């Protein structure tokens, strides 16, 4: 019971202002530019989603936190319409600040081509950068690694228009 109350308090303590401190406007601008530059090289879509704390509906679940965080990341993948790309090649990079959790969710077009260990290695590298206080570096590295996968598997043909299907700016909640 005490652990549940502590978790509830932590998620209420981390509000949108905590997310805005983690991603100040200058950093949001640079990340938006990096996503846009990446998407000019492939037909995939990349979304960054940073959430301070989970909504009550997720906190009241009696499930291990990694499962709850994964469920929330998959829900945000859906809500942000990352699944709705023409070639099923969208990727969501999801960060939950209250739990220091990172999830990568890829649509089936790309996920079928990348082994789970490779996704986990990306998460591990991001986690290490964040622990070292290198938030921007960790996100930039993840963007570059996801971009490299999309360029390899879904390169943008030289004569193809860049159909930007989703916003490039990070979604901060």
PDB file of C-alpha atoms in Angstrom:
ATOM      1  CA  UNK A   1       0.000   0.000   0.000  1.00  0.00           C
ATOM      2  CA  UNK A   2       2.793   2.399   0.934  1.00  0.00           C
ATOM      3  CA  UNK A   3       4.626   1.686  -2.319  1.00  0.00           C
ATOM      4  CA  UNK A   4       1.449   2.402  -4.287  1.00  0.00           C
ATOM      5  CA  UNK A   5       0.976   5.734  -2.486  1.00  0.00           C
ATOM      6  CA  UNK A   6       4.604   6.671  -3.136  1.00  0.00           C
ATOM      7  CA  UNK A   7       4.206   5.890  -6.823  1.00  0.00           C
ATOM      8  CA  UNK A   8       0.979   7.910  -6.999  1.00  0.00           C
ATOM      9  CA  UNK A   9       2.667  10.884  -5.344  1.00  0.00           C
ATOM     10  CA  UNK A  10       5.662  10.644  -7.663  1.00  0.00           C
ATOM     11  CA  UNK A  11       3.456  10.682 -10.758  1.00  0.00           C
ATOM     12  CA  UNK A  12       1.478  13.651  -9.477  1.00  0.00           C
ATOM     13  CA  UNK A  13       4.687  15.453  -8.549  1.00  0.00           C
ATOM     14  CA  UNK A  14       6.021  15.096 -12.097  1.00  0.00           C
ATOM     15  CA  UNK A  15       3.694  17.357 -14.040  1.00  0.00           C
ATOM     16  CA  UNK A  16       3.908  19.075 -17.395  1.00  0.00           C
ATOM     17  CA  UNK A  17       6.328  21.666 -15.998  1.00  0.00           C
ATOM     18  CA  UNK A  18       8.779  18.830 -15.207  1.00  0.00           C
ATOM     19  CA  UNK A  19       8.586  17.727 -18.831  1.00  0.00           C
ATOM     20  CA  UNK A  20       9.108  21.299 -19.981  1.00  0.00           C
ATOM     21  CA  UNK A  21      12.198  21.584 -17.761  1.00  0.00           C
ATOM     22  CA  UNK A  22      13.558  18.358 -19.273  1.00  0.00           C
ATOM     23  CA  UNK A  23      12.829  19.646 -22.775  1.00  0.00           C
ATOM     24  CA  UNK A  24      13.171  23.440 -22.817  1.00  0.00           C
ATOM     25  CA  UNK A  25      11.967  25.288 -25.930  1.00  0.00           C
ATOM     26  CA  UNK A  26      15.458  25.502 -27.461  1.00  0.00           C
ATOM     27  CA  UNK A  27      15.899  21.740 -27.190  1.00  0.00           C
ATOM     28  CA  UNK A  28      12.417  21.119 -28.595  1.00  0.00           C
ATOM     29  CA  UNK A  29      13.368  23.248 -31.591  1.00  0.00           C
ATOM     30  CA  UNK A  30      16.596  21.336 -32.197  1.00  0.00           C
ATOM     31  CA  UNK A  31      14.825  17.970 -31.860  1.00  0.00           C
ATOM     32  CA  UNK A  32      12.110  19.090 -34.281  1.00  0.00           C
ATOM     33  CA  UNK A  33      14.787  20.055 -36.818  1.00  0.00           C
ATOM     34  CA  UNK A  34      16.568  16.713 -36.369  1.00  0.00           C
ATOM     35  CA  UNK A  35      13.360  14.750 -36.929  1.00  0.00           C
ATOM     36  CA  UNK A  36      12.572  16.808 -40.045  1.00  0.00           C
ATOM     37  CA  UNK A  37      16.101  16.318 -41.419  1.00  0.00           C
ATOM     38  CA  UNK A  38      15.905  12.598 -40.740  1.00  0.00           C
ATOM     39  CA  UNK A  39      12.575  12.218 -42.490  1.00  0.00           C
ATOM     40  CA  UNK A  40      13.940  13.810 -45.658  1.00  0.00           C
ATOM     41  CA  UNK A  41      16.126  10.681 -46.005  1.00  0.00           C
ATOM     42  CA  UNK A  42      13.494   7.931 -45.647  1.00  0.00           C
ATOM     43  CA  UNK A  43       9.767   7.303 -45.948  1.00  0.00           C
ATOM     44  CA  UNK A  44       9.260   6.547 -42.241  1.00  0.00           C
ATOM     45  CA  UNK A  45       7.914   8.776 -39.494  1.00  0.00           C
ATOM     46  CA  UNK A  46       9.505   9.366 -36.090  1.00  0.00           C
ATOM     47  CA  UNK A  47       7.645  10.788 -33.100  1.00  0.00           C
ATOM     48  CA  UNK A  48       9.116  11.726 -29.751  1.00  0.00           C
ATOM     49  CA  UNK A  49       6.754  11.665 -26.788  1.00  0.00           C
ATOM     50  CA  UNK A  50       7.805  12.815 -23.328  1.00  0.00           C
ATOM     51  CA  UNK A  51       5.338  12.353 -20.513  1.00  0.00           C
ATOM     52  CA  UNK A  52       5.965  13.581 -16.989  1.00  0.00           C
ATOM     53  CA  UNK A  53       3.717  11.157 -15.110  1.00  0.00           C
ATOM     54  CA  UNK A  54       1.108   8.547 -15.877  1.00  0.00           C
ATOM     55  CA  UNK A  55      -2.613   9.289 -15.742  1.00  0.00           C
ATOM     56  CA  UNK A  56      -4.576   7.853 -12.822  1.00  0.00           C
ATOM     57  CA  UNK A  57      -6.155   5.186 -15.050  1.00  0.00           C
ATOM     58  CA  UNK A  58      -2.693   3.630 -15.524  1.00  0.00           C
ATOM     59  CA  UNK A  59      -1.556   4.056 -11.931  1.00  0.00           C
ATOM     60  CA  UNK A  60      -4.487   2.181 -10.452  1.00  0.00           C
ATOM     61  CA  UNK A  61      -3.681  -0.979 -12.430  1.00  0.00           C
ATOM     62  CA  UNK A  62      -2.346  -3.797 -10.344  1.00  0.00           C
ATOM     63  CA  UNK A  63       0.384  -4.778 -12.792  1.00  0.00           C
ATOM     64  CA  UNK A  64       4.183  -4.529 -12.770  1.00  0.00           C
ATOM     65  CA  UNK A  65       5.294  -1.048 -13.762  1.00  0.00           C
ATOM     66  CA  UNK A  66       7.258  -2.162 -16.882  1.00  0.00           C
ATOM     67  CA  UNK A  67       4.041  -3.646 -18.302  1.00  0.00           C
ATOM     68  CA  UNK A  68       2.091  -0.495 -17.455  1.00  0.00           C
ATOM     69  CA  UNK A  69       4.706   1.739 -19.091  1.00  0.00           C
ATOM     70  CA  UNK A  70       4.757  -0.433 -22.216  1.00  0.00           C
ATOM     71  CA  UNK A  71       0.959  -0.314 -22.387  1.00  0.00           C
ATOM     72  CA  UNK A  72       1.051   3.481 -22.127  1.00  0.00           C
ATOM     73  CA  UNK A  73       3.703   3.735 -24.858  1.00  0.00           C
ATOM     74  CA  UNK A  74       1.610   1.550 -27.156  1.00  0.00           C
ATOM     75  CA  UNK A  75      -1.443   3.704 -26.371  1.00  0.00           C
ATOM     76  CA  UNK A  76       0.503   6.871 -27.246  1.00  0.00           C
ATOM     77  CA  UNK A  77       1.718   5.165 -30.427  1.00  0.00           C
ATOM     78  CA  UNK A  78      -1.959   4.849 -31.317  1.00  0.00           C
ATOM     79  CA  UNK A  79      -3.127   8.261 -30.039  1.00  0.00           C
ATOM     80  CA  UNK A  80      -0.385  10.075 -31.919  1.00  0.00           C
ATOM     81  CA  UNK A  81      -1.289   8.038 -35.009  1.00  0.00           C
ATOM     82  CA  UNK A  82       2.240   6.695 -35.473  1.00  0.00           C
ATOM     83  CA  UNK A  83       0.640   3.444 -36.662  1.00  0.00           C
ATOM     84  CA  UNK A  84      -1.135   5.324 -39.436  1.00  0.00           C
ATOM     85  CA  UNK A  85       1.707   5.665 -41.940  1.00  0.00           C
ATOM     86  CA  UNK A  86       1.350   4.463 -45.526  1.00  0.00           C
ATOM     87  CA  UNK A  87       4.183   1.917 -45.259  1.00  0.00           C
ATOM     88  CA  UNK A  88       3.606   0.945 -41.606  1.00  0.00           C
ATOM     89  CA  UNK A  89       7.039   2.306 -40.738  1.00  0.00           C
ATOM     90  CA  UNK A  90       6.457   4.768 -37.908  1.00  0.00           C
ATOM     91  CA  UNK A  91       8.513   4.736 -34.707  1.00  0.00           C
ATOM     92  CA  UNK A  92       7.653   6.250 -31.330  1.00  0.00           C
ATOM     93  CA  UNK A  93      10.392   7.137 -28.862  1.00  0.00           C
ATOM     94  CA  UNK A  94       8.538   7.358 -25.539  1.00  0.00           C
ATOM     95  CA  UNK A  95       9.983   8.704 -22.288  1.00  0.00           C
ATOM     96  CA  UNK A  96       8.188   8.589 -18.937  1.00  0.00           C
ATOM     97  CA  UNK A  97      10.040  10.927 -16.598  1.00  0.00           C
ATOM     98  CA  UNK A  98       8.479   9.809 -13.297  1.00  0.00           C
ATOM     99  CA  UNK A  99       9.694   6.241 -13.806  1.00  0.00           C
ATOM    100  CA  UNK A 100      12.841   7.072 -15.806  1.00  0.00           C
ATOM    101  CA  UNK A 101      11.371   4.700 -18.389  1.00  0.00           C
ATOM    102  CA  UNK A 102      12.130   4.516 -22.104  1.00  0.00           C
ATOM    103  CA  UNK A 103      10.143   2.611 -24.699  1.00  0.00           C
ATOM    104  CA  UNK A 104      10.597   2.292 -28.439  1.00  0.00           C
ATOM    105  CA  UNK A 105       7.488   1.255 -30.340  1.00  0.00           C
ATOM    106  CA  UNK A 106       7.832   0.533 -34.048  1.00  0.00           C
ATOM    107  CA  UNK A 107       5.114  -0.283 -36.534  1.00  0.00           C
ATOM    108  CA  UNK A 108       5.123  -3.720 -38.109  1.00  0.00           C
ATOM    109  CA  UNK A 109       6.792  -2.612 -41.343  1.00  0.00           C
ATOM    110  CA  UNK A 110      10.012  -1.809 -39.501  1.00  0.00           C
ATOM    111  CA  UNK A 111       9.613  -3.957 -36.395  1.00  0.00           C
ATOM    112  CA  UNK A 112       9.565  -7.111 -38.540  1.00  0.00           C
ATOM    113  CA  UNK A 113      13.015  -6.180 -39.887  1.00  0.00           C
ATOM    114  CA  UNK A 114      14.738  -5.317 -36.589  1.00  0.00           C
ATOM    115  CA  UNK A 115      15.466  -7.909 -33.890  1.00  0.00           C
ATOM    116  CA  UNK A 116      14.261  -7.124 -30.340  1.00  0.00           C
ATOM    117  CA  UNK A 117      17.861  -7.126 -29.070  1.00  0.00           C
ATOM    118  CA  UNK A 118      18.694  -4.212 -31.375  1.00  0.00           C
ATOM    119  CA  UNK A 119      15.765  -2.159 -30.024  1.00  0.00           C
ATOM    120  CA  UNK A 120      16.829  -2.996 -26.467  1.00  0.00           C
ATOM    121  CA  UNK A 121      20.417  -1.953 -27.181  1.00  0.00           C
ATOM    122  CA  UNK A 122      19.134   1.460 -28.317  1.00  0.00           C
ATOM    123  CA  UNK A 123      17.114   1.829 -25.123  1.00  0.00           C
ATOM    124  CA  UNK A 124      20.159   0.853 -23.056  1.00  0.00           C
ATOM    125  CA  UNK A 125      22.330   3.487 -24.769  1.00  0.00           C
ATOM    126  CA  UNK A 126      19.677   6.153 -24.199  1.00  0.00           C
ATOM    127  CA  UNK A 127      19.399   5.168 -20.541  1.00  0.00           C
ATOM    128  CA  UNK A 128      23.174   5.486 -20.072  1.00  0.00           C
ATOM    129  CA  UNK A 129      23.238   8.928 -21.688  1.00  0.00           C
ATOM    130  CA  UNK A 130      20.350  10.080 -19.479  1.00  0.00           C
ATOM    131  CA  UNK A 131      22.078   8.759 -16.339  1.00  0.00           C
ATOM    132  CA  UNK A 132      25.128  10.794 -17.310  1.00  0.00           C
ATOM    133  CA  UNK A 133      22.928  13.888 -17.577  1.00  0.00           C
ATOM    134  CA  UNK A 134      23.196  13.972 -21.372  1.00  0.00           C
ATOM    135  CA  UNK A 135      19.504  14.177 -22.190  1.00  0.00           C
ATOM    136  CA  UNK A 136      19.902  15.850 -25.572  1.00  0.00           C
ATOM    137  CA  UNK A 137      22.741  13.537 -26.564  1.00  0.00           C
ATOM    138  CA  UNK A 138      20.677  10.447 -25.669  1.00  0.00           C
ATOM    139  CA  UNK A 139      17.684  11.618 -27.688  1.00  0.00           C
ATOM    140  CA  UNK A 140      19.871  12.670 -30.617  1.00  0.00           C
ATOM    141  CA  UNK A 141      21.644   9.312 -30.633  1.00  0.00           C
ATOM    142  CA  UNK A 142      18.291   7.476 -30.573  1.00  0.00           C
ATOM    143  CA  UNK A 143      17.018   9.629 -33.450  1.00  0.00           C
ATOM    144  CA  UNK A 144      20.148   8.883 -35.463  1.00  0.00           C
ATOM    145  CA  UNK A 145      19.923   5.138 -34.817  1.00  0.00           C
ATOM    146  CA  UNK A 146      16.229   4.972 -35.707  1.00  0.00           C
ATOM    147  CA  UNK A 147      16.948   7.109 -38.787  1.00  0.00           C
ATOM    148  CA  UNK A 148      19.695   4.725 -39.895  1.00  0.00           C
ATOM    149  CA  UNK A 149      17.286   1.797 -39.649  1.00  0.00           C
ATOM    150  CA  UNK A 150      14.643   3.644 -41.635  1.00  0.00           C
ATOM    151  CA  UNK A 151      17.161   4.730 -44.294  1.00  0.00           C
ATOM    152  CA  UNK A 152      18.351   1.130 -44.622  1.00  0.00           C
ATOM    153  CA  UNK A 153      14.890  -0.424 -44.865  1.00  0.00           C
ATOM    154  CA  UNK A 154      12.761   2.442 -46.249  1.00  0.00           C
ATOM    155  CA  UNK A 155      15.022   4.837 -48.173  1.00  0.00           C
ATOM    156  CA  UNK A 156      13.348   7.778 -49.834  1.00  0.00           C
ATOM    157  CA  UNK A 157      13.653   7.398 -53.580  1.00  0.00           C
ATOM    158  CA  UNK A 158      15.446  10.355 -55.238  1.00  0.00           C
ATOM    159  CA  UNK A 159      12.359  11.333 -57.244  1.00  0.00           C
ATOM    160  CA  UNK A 160       9.845  10.668 -54.459  1.00  0.00           C
ATOM    161  CA  UNK A 161       8.285  13.594 -52.636  1.00  0.00           C
ATOM    162  CA  UNK A 162       8.804  13.779 -48.878  1.00  0.00           C
ATOM    163  CA  UNK A 163       5.278  13.103 -47.636  1.00  0.00           C
ATOM    164  CA  UNK A 164       5.467  14.251 -44.034  1.00  0.00           C
ATOM    165  CA  UNK A 165       2.607  12.265 -42.538  1.00  0.00           C
ATOM    166  CA  UNK A 166       3.035  13.284 -38.878  1.00  0.00           C
ATOM    167  CA  UNK A 167       4.238  16.347 -36.967  1.00  0.00           C
ATOM    168  CA  UNK A 168       7.983  16.552 -36.400  1.00  0.00           C
ATOM    169  CA  UNK A 169       7.811  18.356 -33.044  1.00  0.00           C
ATOM    170  CA  UNK A 170       8.084  16.283 -29.868  1.00  0.00           C
ATOM    171  CA  UNK A 171       4.825  15.698 -28.021  1.00  0.00           C
ATOM    172  CA  UNK A 172       5.305  16.849 -24.425  1.00  0.00           C
ATOM    173  CA  UNK A 173       2.745  16.066 -21.735  1.00  0.00           C
TER     174      UNK A 173
END
